Amino acid sequence: MYKALIIDDEAMIRKGLSESVPWSDIGCTLVGVAGNGHEALQAIDQWKPDIVVTDIKMPGYDGMQVAEHAIRANPLAKVILLSGYSEFEYARKGIELGVFHFMLKPTVYEDMKKVIEDAVLHIQSEERQSRELAKFKTEFQQQLHIYRSIFLRKLLLNGQMESGAPVSDELLRLYEIPLDGPLYVILFKPDELDVFFDKEEEKQYWMTVIGANVEQYVGDRESCYFVPLKDEWFSIVYMTKEEERRETITQLCEEIQSLLAAKDLPLMLSFSISRKKPWLSHANQAYLEAVDAIQHVFYMGAGSIIFHADVSHAMDKTEDNVPYSYYTECSKQMIKALQVGNEAECRQKLAELYRSFSKNQERPGVVRAVSVEIAAQVLSLVVRSNIELDFNIREKLFNDILVCETSDGCFNMIEKAVISMSREIYRQIKTQNKKVIEQIIGLLQEYYAQNVSLEWLSGQIHLNSNYISRLIKKETGETFTDLLTNIRIEQAKKLLQNPLFKIYEISSRTGFEDPHYFSVKFKKITGVSPSEYRDYYKELF
């Protein structure tokens, strides 16, 4: 029940309002009446009423002062002002104070009842909103680290919020981020992820392990926020007012490496650190610096901790120059072509890469670093493909690249290794594919009468069904269904030569459940129906 208070210096009005309004029926309890402003303030302090019906002109304090006191005591209170005069100034002041309603005397009690009912509804609505807001605040606080991470991720990747609005102090307070702290962005990722893990579930498992452990570790540090980005990329926003934090940041990165090593992580993490930025609004710039710096893992090796300040001189290029990441992407595309033995594409991608070196007059150290990385990936593929290679040849290739003085010299060495490898992989793939196709056809010729499917075939030869489908199409020019159907039709031809077999029996014996469908397929492939084929065979023999 909501507490109501009546205030008027006329006893008849107090009595009328008290007795004529069905207070309990509209969810209220009349806690008191007051005959002047002094009594009103005392009653308000005592009861903190939810609904106050008060005259404007009274001895002591007037209705405006009473209204202000009531709303201050209970912000949700609804004040209904009564006046014998239609005075605009009173109405204006009442609106400014937040008065709920303004009514003229003499009061119509039925109208008063409706106004109070409306006031009750407003209070209930505001209470619901207050409860929902409190619930939201509780849930938000419980998930603050997640919401803050999403917020920081947008700043890192986009430089602003989706609305394009600048980062406000109010937002920073909401996410409990310091308002004026300088920051570093630390970017990190696992090295050679695809080399260690073939299965996607293994990759995802270790990504989850890395994320969970680093988030817990960072969460214990002040003004240090873990922000997962995309795929295998993670970041840390490190806010600090101290001048020199290089040793601290290096220690942080090393501790994370040790933490994950203790979890038996089978690979290493590499880190890059931006220059210090004065405001959070520079987070995107810091992120881009870290992205540029981490590219130098390419030749600095796995498990590196790279500060942008240490390698920035290597990135001082004109605006027309190709970014370092382009060389990395070209190398990846070339290796992908190599993995499937595509010699023409290997040559093309390798030529594009070295033309870029020449066009941009790239530093010899970068050319050699990229060349060594390509050589390492080629030789790694040699090992994984079980191709014999003398250890001394491998060492000589690395050494020759490191001392090579020209881009053309590096190109010639890498091209020779890549083309040789490509041809050997292509030969292996063709040989392996031929064996697999022969095995598939053998199985289909043996089990053609059964309910054969790609999934069944996958279980027999232990290869992915989608891969089997593509391989059949590539090597035979037919789909799996067409290949199976042709084998079944060939068997049906043999059975049709025996007059003892009914056509529906032959349909069943060759894997066709529906004799009509069998006849349609037979005619489509041979040009004649099963009966016509049998008659034609009789005529020949």
Coordinates of C-alpha atoms in Angstrom, one line a residue, residues 156 184-188 214 217-218 224-227 234-238 252 256 271:
L156 CA 41.6 -1.0 -31.0
Y184 CA 50.6 0.7 -24.4
V185 CA 49.0 -2.0 -26.6
I186 CA 50.6 -5.4 -26.3
L187 CA 49.7 -7.7 -29.2
F188 CA 50.4 -11.4 -29.1
V214 CA 46.0 -14.8 -19.8
Y217 CA 46.7 -13.4 -15.1
V218 CA 46.0 -9.9 -16.5
C224 CA 45.7 -3.9 -17.4
Y225 CA 43.0 -5.3 -19.6
F226 CA 42.9 -8.5 -21.7
V227 CA 41.2 -8.0 -25.1
F234 CA 45.1 -11.4 -28.6
S235 CA 46.0 -8.1 -27.0
I236 CA 46.5 -6.4 -23.7
V237 CA 45.7 -2.7 -23.1
Y238 CA 48.2 -1.6 -20.4
L252 CA 54.9 -9.4 -18.1
I256 CA 52.8 -15.1 -19.7
F271 CA 54.6 -10.3 -28.5

